XYZ file of C-alpha atoms in Angstrom:
179
model
C 120.121 -12.232 -1.007
C 116.620 -11.444 0.008
C 114.787 -12.887 3.045
C 111.388 -11.273 3.370
C 109.468 -12.608 6.415
C 105.941 -13.311 7.323
C 103.820 -12.248 4.430
C 100.164 -11.563 5.111
C 97.310 -10.252 3.003
C 96.595 -6.520 3.005
C 94.625 -4.018 0.943
C 96.863 -1.267 -0.474
C 95.801 2.321 -0.917
C 94.027 2.528 -4.213
C 95.968 4.190 -6.975
C 95.901 4.367 -10.753
C 98.581 1.613 -10.669
C 96.521 -0.963 -8.749
C 92.904 0.050 -9.219
C 92.226 -2.463 -12.018
C 94.016 -5.199 -10.034
C 91.937 -4.493 -6.915
C 88.635 -4.416 -8.884
C 89.535 -7.849 -10.316
C 90.215 -9.482 -6.996
C 93.950 -9.611 -7.061
C 95.302 -10.359 -3.578
C 98.083 -8.223 -2.210
C 100.642 -9.321 0.424
C 102.963 -7.432 2.711
C 105.944 -8.653 4.759
C 106.466 -7.862 8.432
C 108.870 -5.008 7.340
C 106.200 -3.440 5.065
C 107.519 -4.832 1.785
C 104.809 -5.231 -0.860
C 105.058 -8.708 -2.479
C 104.710 -7.544 -6.095
C 107.119 -4.638 -5.695
C 109.699 -6.774 -3.862
C 109.787 -9.392 -6.618
C 111.872 -6.924 -8.700
C 114.760 -7.217 -6.233
C 115.211 -10.991 -6.612
C 117.973 -12.154 -8.894
C 117.174 -14.383 -11.871
C 119.908 -16.921 -11.254
C 118.984 -17.864 -7.672
C 116.495 -20.226 -6.018
C 113.673 -18.779 -4.103
C 112.058 -20.637 -1.207
C 108.855 -20.119 0.659
C 109.044 -21.307 4.267
C 106.697 -21.358 7.204
C 107.091 -20.131 10.811
C 108.995 -23.295 11.760
C 111.397 -22.830 8.847
C 109.883 -25.810 6.868
C 110.230 -25.326 3.139
C 106.793 -25.280 1.522
C 107.651 -24.193 -2.032
C 110.784 -23.762 -4.230
C 111.169 -22.022 -7.562
C 113.744 -20.201 -9.678
C 110.899 -17.840 -10.695
C 109.873 -15.746 -7.722
C 106.557 -14.781 -9.365
C 105.335 -18.402 -9.130
C 105.428 -18.387 -5.292
C 102.347 -17.660 -3.198
C 103.557 -16.064 -0.035
C 100.382 -16.007 2.121
C 101.497 -16.877 5.694
C 105.040 -17.657 4.568
C 108.392 -16.053 4.290
C 110.378 -15.884 1.061
C 114.145 -16.257 0.940
C 116.592 -16.143 -1.956
C 119.411 -18.701 -1.847
C 122.244 -19.606 -4.187
C 121.310 -22.045 -6.981
C 123.771 -24.727 -5.878
C 123.667 -28.528 -6.159
C 123.239 -28.785 -2.418
C 120.320 -26.417 -2.362
C 118.656 -28.128 -5.349
C 118.451 -31.315 -3.217
C 115.789 -29.676 -1.091
C 112.159 -30.422 -1.798
C 108.746 -29.551 -0.326
C 108.154 -32.891 1.334
C 108.508 -31.332 4.817
C 111.925 -32.789 5.282
C 113.891 -29.568 4.562
C 114.113 -26.303 6.439
C 115.630 -22.881 6.042
C 117.387 -21.736 9.234
C 117.734 -18.120 8.127
C 121.101 -18.758 6.448
C 121.031 -22.072 4.655
C 118.884 -24.973 3.689
C 119.225 -27.912 6.138
C 117.694 -31.347 6.684
C 114.816 -31.041 9.048
C 115.417 -32.098 12.661
C 112.219 -33.379 14.248
C 111.272 -32.696 17.942
C 110.703 -35.630 20.225
C 106.944 -34.900 20.103
C 106.995 -34.945 16.248
C 108.976 -38.257 16.261
C 106.498 -39.754 18.687
C 103.612 -38.613 16.465
C 105.299 -40.187 13.412
C 105.741 -43.408 15.374
C 102.084 -43.512 16.320
C 101.157 -42.958 12.671
C 103.506 -45.738 11.510
C 102.143 -48.058 14.236
C 98.562 -47.420 13.062
C 99.551 -47.951 9.429
C 101.238 -51.265 10.159
C 98.164 -52.413 12.167
C 95.808 -51.250 9.411
C 97.859 -52.985 6.714
C 97.935 -56.270 8.736
C 94.136 -56.154 9.330
C 93.562 -55.465 5.653
C 95.677 -58.515 4.717
C 93.331 -60.897 6.581
C 90.018 -59.086 5.825
C 88.932 -61.974 3.553
C 89.663 -64.467 6.310
C 87.692 -62.392 8.754
C 84.768 -62.252 6.323
C 84.826 -66.060 5.926
C 84.663 -66.490 9.739
C 81.807 -63.946 10.001
C 79.939 -65.916 7.394
C 80.356 -69.104 9.436
C 82.792 -70.782 7.178
C 85.735 -72.807 8.303
C 89.261 -71.770 7.557
C 91.860 -74.117 6.173
C 94.878 -74.955 8.271
C 96.957 -72.600 6.097
C 94.418 -69.798 6.507
C 94.205 -70.301 10.238
C 98.021 -70.215 10.502
C 98.078 -66.960 8.499
C 95.388 -65.437 10.710
C 97.228 -66.352 13.826
C 100.539 -65.036 12.619
C 98.820 -61.805 11.617
C 97.186 -61.448 15.038
C 100.599 -62.137 16.714
C 102.124 -59.454 14.487
C 99.423 -57.019 15.416
C 100.043 -57.712 19.091
C 103.782 -57.150 18.566
C 103.208 -53.810 16.766
C 100.664 -52.737 19.396
C 103.296 -53.228 22.148
C 106.001 -51.075 20.445
C 107.037 -48.070 22.604
C 107.091 -45.100 20.265
C 108.419 -42.804 22.952
C 111.948 -44.216 22.760
C 114.331 -43.661 19.904
C 115.125 -45.430 17.754
C 111.805 -47.263 17.445
C 112.337 -51.017 17.119
C 109.586 -52.462 14.882
C 108.885 -56.173 14.563
C 109.795 -57.541 11.170
C 107.133 -57.035 8.563
C 104.781 -59.893 8.183
C 105.355 -61.965 5.063
C 102.266 -63.449 3.586
């Protein structure tokens, strides 16, 4: 199975084989071992999966047809076309560790960043849910008792979400606000 690493753009020596391609703006790529992308495609088998992965091993593209992959800044590996490997996708949740496809393990910093993003999303969603009530108040209108209760529950929820510590795992979120 092939595993060609760290493709980058390069300009090959002009020849009768590539002159037309170069004149028409075709991009050429070369691996860290000097393998030309277009030449190396011939060595991939038809019955395997081909994955493009980044420097962290995160799978960025998957295909059974190697010619459909764009390798710029990526590595290309050939893996068996098994049920387990076909579960992988390009969501950022799957990695190639040099041997096999595995579920991605996030670093503590990445988990904290995800927690901060989730916290902000929950706050934004809560604010959005009471935007009409805020508009009424800004216009000088009075809220009904039900609207005031809803606004206060939402503000309490926002306070609860704001106080969540995303540096500890697992993150314990307050129950979603039901409106």
